[in-house]
Coordinates of C-alpha atoms in Angstrom, one line a residue:
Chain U
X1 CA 0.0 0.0 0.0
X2 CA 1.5 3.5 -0.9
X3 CA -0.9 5.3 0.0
X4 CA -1.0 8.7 1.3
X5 CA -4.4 10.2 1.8
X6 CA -5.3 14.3 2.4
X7 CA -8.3 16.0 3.6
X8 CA -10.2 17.9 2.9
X9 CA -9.6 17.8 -0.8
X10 CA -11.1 21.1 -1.4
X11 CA -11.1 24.3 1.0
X12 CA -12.1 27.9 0.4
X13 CA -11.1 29.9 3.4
X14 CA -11.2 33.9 3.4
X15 CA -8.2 35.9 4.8
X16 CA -9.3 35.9 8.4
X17 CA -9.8 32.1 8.9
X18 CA -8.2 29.6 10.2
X19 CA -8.2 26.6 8.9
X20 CA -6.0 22.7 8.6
X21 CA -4.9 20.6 5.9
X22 CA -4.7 16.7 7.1
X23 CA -2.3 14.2 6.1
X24 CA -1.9 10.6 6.6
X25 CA 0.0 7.7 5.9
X26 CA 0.1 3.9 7.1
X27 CA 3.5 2.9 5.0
X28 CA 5.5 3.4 8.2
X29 CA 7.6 6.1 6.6
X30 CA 9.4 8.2 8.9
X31 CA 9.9 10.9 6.8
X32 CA 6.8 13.5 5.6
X33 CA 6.6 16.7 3.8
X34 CA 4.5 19.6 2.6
X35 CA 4.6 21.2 -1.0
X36 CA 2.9 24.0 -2.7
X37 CA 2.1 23.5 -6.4
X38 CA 1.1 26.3 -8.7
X39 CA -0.1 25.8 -12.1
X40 CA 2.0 24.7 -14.9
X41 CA 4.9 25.2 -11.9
X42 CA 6.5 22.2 -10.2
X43 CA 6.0 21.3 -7.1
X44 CA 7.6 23.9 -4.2
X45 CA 9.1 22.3 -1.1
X46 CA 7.7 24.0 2.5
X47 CA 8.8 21.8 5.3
X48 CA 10.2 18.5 6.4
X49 CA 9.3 16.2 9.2
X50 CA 12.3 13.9 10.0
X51 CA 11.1 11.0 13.1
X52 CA 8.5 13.6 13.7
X53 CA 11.1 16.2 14.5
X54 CA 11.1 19.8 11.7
X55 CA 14.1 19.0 9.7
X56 CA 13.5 21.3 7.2
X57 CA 11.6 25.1 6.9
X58 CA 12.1 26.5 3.4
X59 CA 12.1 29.9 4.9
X60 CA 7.9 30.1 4.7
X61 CA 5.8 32.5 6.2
X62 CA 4.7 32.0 9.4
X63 CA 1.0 32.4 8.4
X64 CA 1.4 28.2 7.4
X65 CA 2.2 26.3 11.1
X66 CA 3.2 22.6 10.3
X67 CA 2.7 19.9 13.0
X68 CA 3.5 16.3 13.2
X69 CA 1.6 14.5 16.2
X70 CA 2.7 11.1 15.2
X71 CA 4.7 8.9 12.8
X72 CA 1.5 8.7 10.5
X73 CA -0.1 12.1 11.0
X74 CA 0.9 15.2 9.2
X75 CA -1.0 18.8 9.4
X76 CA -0.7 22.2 8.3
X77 CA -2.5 24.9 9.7
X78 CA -3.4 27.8 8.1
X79 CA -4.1 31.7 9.1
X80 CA -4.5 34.6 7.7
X81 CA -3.7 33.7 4.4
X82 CA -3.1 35.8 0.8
X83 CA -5.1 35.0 -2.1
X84 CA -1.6 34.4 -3.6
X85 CA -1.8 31.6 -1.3
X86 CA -3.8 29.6 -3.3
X87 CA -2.4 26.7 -5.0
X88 CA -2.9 23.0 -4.9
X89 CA -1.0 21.9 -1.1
X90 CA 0.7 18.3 -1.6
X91 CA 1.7 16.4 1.2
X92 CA 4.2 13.7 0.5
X93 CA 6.6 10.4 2.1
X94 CA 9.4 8.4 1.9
X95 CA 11.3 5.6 4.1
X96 CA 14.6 6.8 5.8
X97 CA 17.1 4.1 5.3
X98 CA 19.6 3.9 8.5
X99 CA 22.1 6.7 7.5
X100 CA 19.0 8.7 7.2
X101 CA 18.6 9.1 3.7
X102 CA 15.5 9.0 2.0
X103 CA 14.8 8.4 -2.2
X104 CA 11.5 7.6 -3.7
X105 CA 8.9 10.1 -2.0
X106 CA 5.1 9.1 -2.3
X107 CA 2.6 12.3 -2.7
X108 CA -1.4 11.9 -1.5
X109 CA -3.6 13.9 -3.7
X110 CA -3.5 17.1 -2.3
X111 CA -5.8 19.8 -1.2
X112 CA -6.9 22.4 -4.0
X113 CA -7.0 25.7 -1.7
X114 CA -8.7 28.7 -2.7
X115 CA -7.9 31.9 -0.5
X116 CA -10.3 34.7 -0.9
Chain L
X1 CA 19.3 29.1 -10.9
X2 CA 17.5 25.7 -12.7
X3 CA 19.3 22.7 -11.3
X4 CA 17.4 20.4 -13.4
X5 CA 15.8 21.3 -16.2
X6 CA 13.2 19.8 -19.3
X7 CA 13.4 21.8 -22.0
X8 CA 10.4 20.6 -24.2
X9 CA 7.1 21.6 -22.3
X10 CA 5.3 19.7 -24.6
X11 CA 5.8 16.2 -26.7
X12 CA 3.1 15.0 -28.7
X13 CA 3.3 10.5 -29.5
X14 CA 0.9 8.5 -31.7
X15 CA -0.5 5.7 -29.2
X16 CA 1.3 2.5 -29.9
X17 CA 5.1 4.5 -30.8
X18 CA 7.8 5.3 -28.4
X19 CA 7.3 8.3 -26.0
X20 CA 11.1 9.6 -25.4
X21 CA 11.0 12.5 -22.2
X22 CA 14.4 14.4 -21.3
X23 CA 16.1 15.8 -18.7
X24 CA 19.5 17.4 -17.8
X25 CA 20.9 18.6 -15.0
X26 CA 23.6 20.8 -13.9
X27 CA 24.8 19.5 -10.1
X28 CA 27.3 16.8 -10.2
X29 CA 26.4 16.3 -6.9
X30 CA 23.0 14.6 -7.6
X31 CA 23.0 10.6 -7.4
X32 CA 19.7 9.6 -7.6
X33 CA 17.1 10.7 -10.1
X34 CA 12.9 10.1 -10.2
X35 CA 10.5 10.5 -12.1
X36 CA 6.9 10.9 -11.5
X37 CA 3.6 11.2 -13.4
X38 CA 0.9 13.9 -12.5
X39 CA -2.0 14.1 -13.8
X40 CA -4.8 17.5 -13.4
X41 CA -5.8 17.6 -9.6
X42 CA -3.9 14.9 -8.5
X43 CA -0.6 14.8 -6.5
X44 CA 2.4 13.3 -8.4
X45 CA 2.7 9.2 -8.7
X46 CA 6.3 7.7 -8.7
X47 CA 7.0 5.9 -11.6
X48 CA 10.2 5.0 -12.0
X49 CA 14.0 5.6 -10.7
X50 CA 17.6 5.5 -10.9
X51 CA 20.9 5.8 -8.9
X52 CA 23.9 7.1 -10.0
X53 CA 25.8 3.8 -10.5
X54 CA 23.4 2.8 -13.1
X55 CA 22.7 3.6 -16.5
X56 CA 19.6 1.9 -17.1
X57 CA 16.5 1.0 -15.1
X58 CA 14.0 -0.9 -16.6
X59 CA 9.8 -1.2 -15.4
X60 CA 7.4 -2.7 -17.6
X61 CA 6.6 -0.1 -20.4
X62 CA 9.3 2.6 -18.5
X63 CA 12.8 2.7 -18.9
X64 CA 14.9 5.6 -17.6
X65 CA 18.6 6.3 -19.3
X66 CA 21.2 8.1 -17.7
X67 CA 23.8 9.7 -19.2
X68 CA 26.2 11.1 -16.3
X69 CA 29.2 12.5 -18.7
X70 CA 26.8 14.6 -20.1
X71 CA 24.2 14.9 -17.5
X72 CA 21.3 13.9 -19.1
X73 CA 18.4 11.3 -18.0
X74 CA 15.7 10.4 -20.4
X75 CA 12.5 8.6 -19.9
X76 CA 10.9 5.9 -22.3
X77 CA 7.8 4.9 -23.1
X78 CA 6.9 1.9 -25.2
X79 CA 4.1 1.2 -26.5
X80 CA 3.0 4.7 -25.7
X81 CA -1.3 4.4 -24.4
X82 CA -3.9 7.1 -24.1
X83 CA -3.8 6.8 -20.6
X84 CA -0.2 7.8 -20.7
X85 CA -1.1 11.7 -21.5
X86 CA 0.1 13.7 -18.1
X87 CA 2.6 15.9 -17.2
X88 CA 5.9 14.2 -16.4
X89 CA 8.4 15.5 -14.0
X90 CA 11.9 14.7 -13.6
X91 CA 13.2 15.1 -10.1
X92 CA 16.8 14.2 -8.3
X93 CA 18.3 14.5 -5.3
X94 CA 22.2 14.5 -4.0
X95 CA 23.1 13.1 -0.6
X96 CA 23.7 15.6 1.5
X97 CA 20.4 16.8 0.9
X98 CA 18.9 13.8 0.8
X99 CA 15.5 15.0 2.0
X100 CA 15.3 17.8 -0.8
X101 CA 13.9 16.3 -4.4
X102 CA 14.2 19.4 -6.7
X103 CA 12.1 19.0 -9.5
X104 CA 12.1 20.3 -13.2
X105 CA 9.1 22.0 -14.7
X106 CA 8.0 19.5 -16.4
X107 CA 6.6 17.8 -19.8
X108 CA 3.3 17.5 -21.0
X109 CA 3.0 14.1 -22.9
X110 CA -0.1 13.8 -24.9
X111 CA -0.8 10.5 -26.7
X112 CA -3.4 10.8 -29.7
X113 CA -4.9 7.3 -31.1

């Protein structure tokens, strides 16, 4: 199974809200990240969760708050967005081999987020 | 500054003919290269991969060519289907940032009956 599943799959939030994408996978990967996609672009690392621990921040605004609660649960919450905000958000896994290096990353569908 | 790069946006294959994707690169650092499928309002799938101490990796349908002297990795497709037509995205990695898969923009396959 290489799975990786997202809710909710659609969200329209205004600039005030706040609101959480969901991630989840059962392919006892260790390692779990967020992208942003535009169209036509490809996809835009945000963060990194290495053994649930921030491993990586790709220097994004601090309106997007990324938490990992456990091994299989990944969220991002959300507040006071931009409309340039919207994109589709793609959340994403991979095993870490022993060194701690990590290869083929699976993606779950994403959420299509509309800011307005 | 475009570590890896596609340069055709768009490729165009009769079904049943070979579908031939490229994709160079500009760190010699990288050592292990991916490529995924997406199609509209879906995240990327993994389709096939490569390390550095290879030149050819072979799935099914898929094989991926690489080329380090010039660095250059191309992806196959034979026979091409229908079902083929997404956007394909070449991604690598090096390891020292092993957790970072940059990506190139890109290729829109379309495969016409």
């Amino acid at each position: 199974d290489t799975e990786v599943t997202q809710t909710p799959k659609h969200l329209v939030m205004g600039m005030t809200n706040k609101k959480s994408l969901k991630c989840e996978q059962h392919m006892g990967h260790r390692a779990m990240y967020w992208y942003k996609q535009k169209a036509k672009k490809p996809p835009e690392l945000m963060f990194v969760y290495s053994y649930e621990k921030l491993s990586i921040n790709e220097s994004v605004p601090s309106r997007f708050s990324p938490e990992c609660p456990n091994s299989s649960l990944l969220n991002l919450h959300l507040h006071a967005l931009q409309p340039e905000d919207s994109a589709l958000y793609l959340c994403a896994s991979s095993h870490l081999t022993l060194s701690g290096r990590s290869y083929e990353q699976y993606f779950g569908p994403g959420t299509r987020l509309t800011v307005t | 500054d475009q570590q890896v790069k596609q340069n055709s946006p768009s490729l165009s294959v009769q079904e049943g003919r070979i579908s031939i994707l490229n994709c160079d690169y500009t760190n010699s650092m990288f050592d292990y290269f991916l490529w995924y499928k997406k199609y509209p309002a879906e995240g990327p799938t993994f389709l096939i991969s490569i390390s550095s101490i290879k030149d050819k990796n072979e799935d099914g349908r898929f094989t991926v060519f690489l080329n380090k002297s010039a660095k250059h990795l191309s992806l196959h497709i034979v026979p091409s289907q229908p079902g083929d037509s997404a956007v394909y995205f070449c991604a690598a990695s090096d390891n020292y940032n092993t957790d970072k898969l940059i990506f190139g923009t890109g290729t829109r396959l379309q495969v016409f009956p």
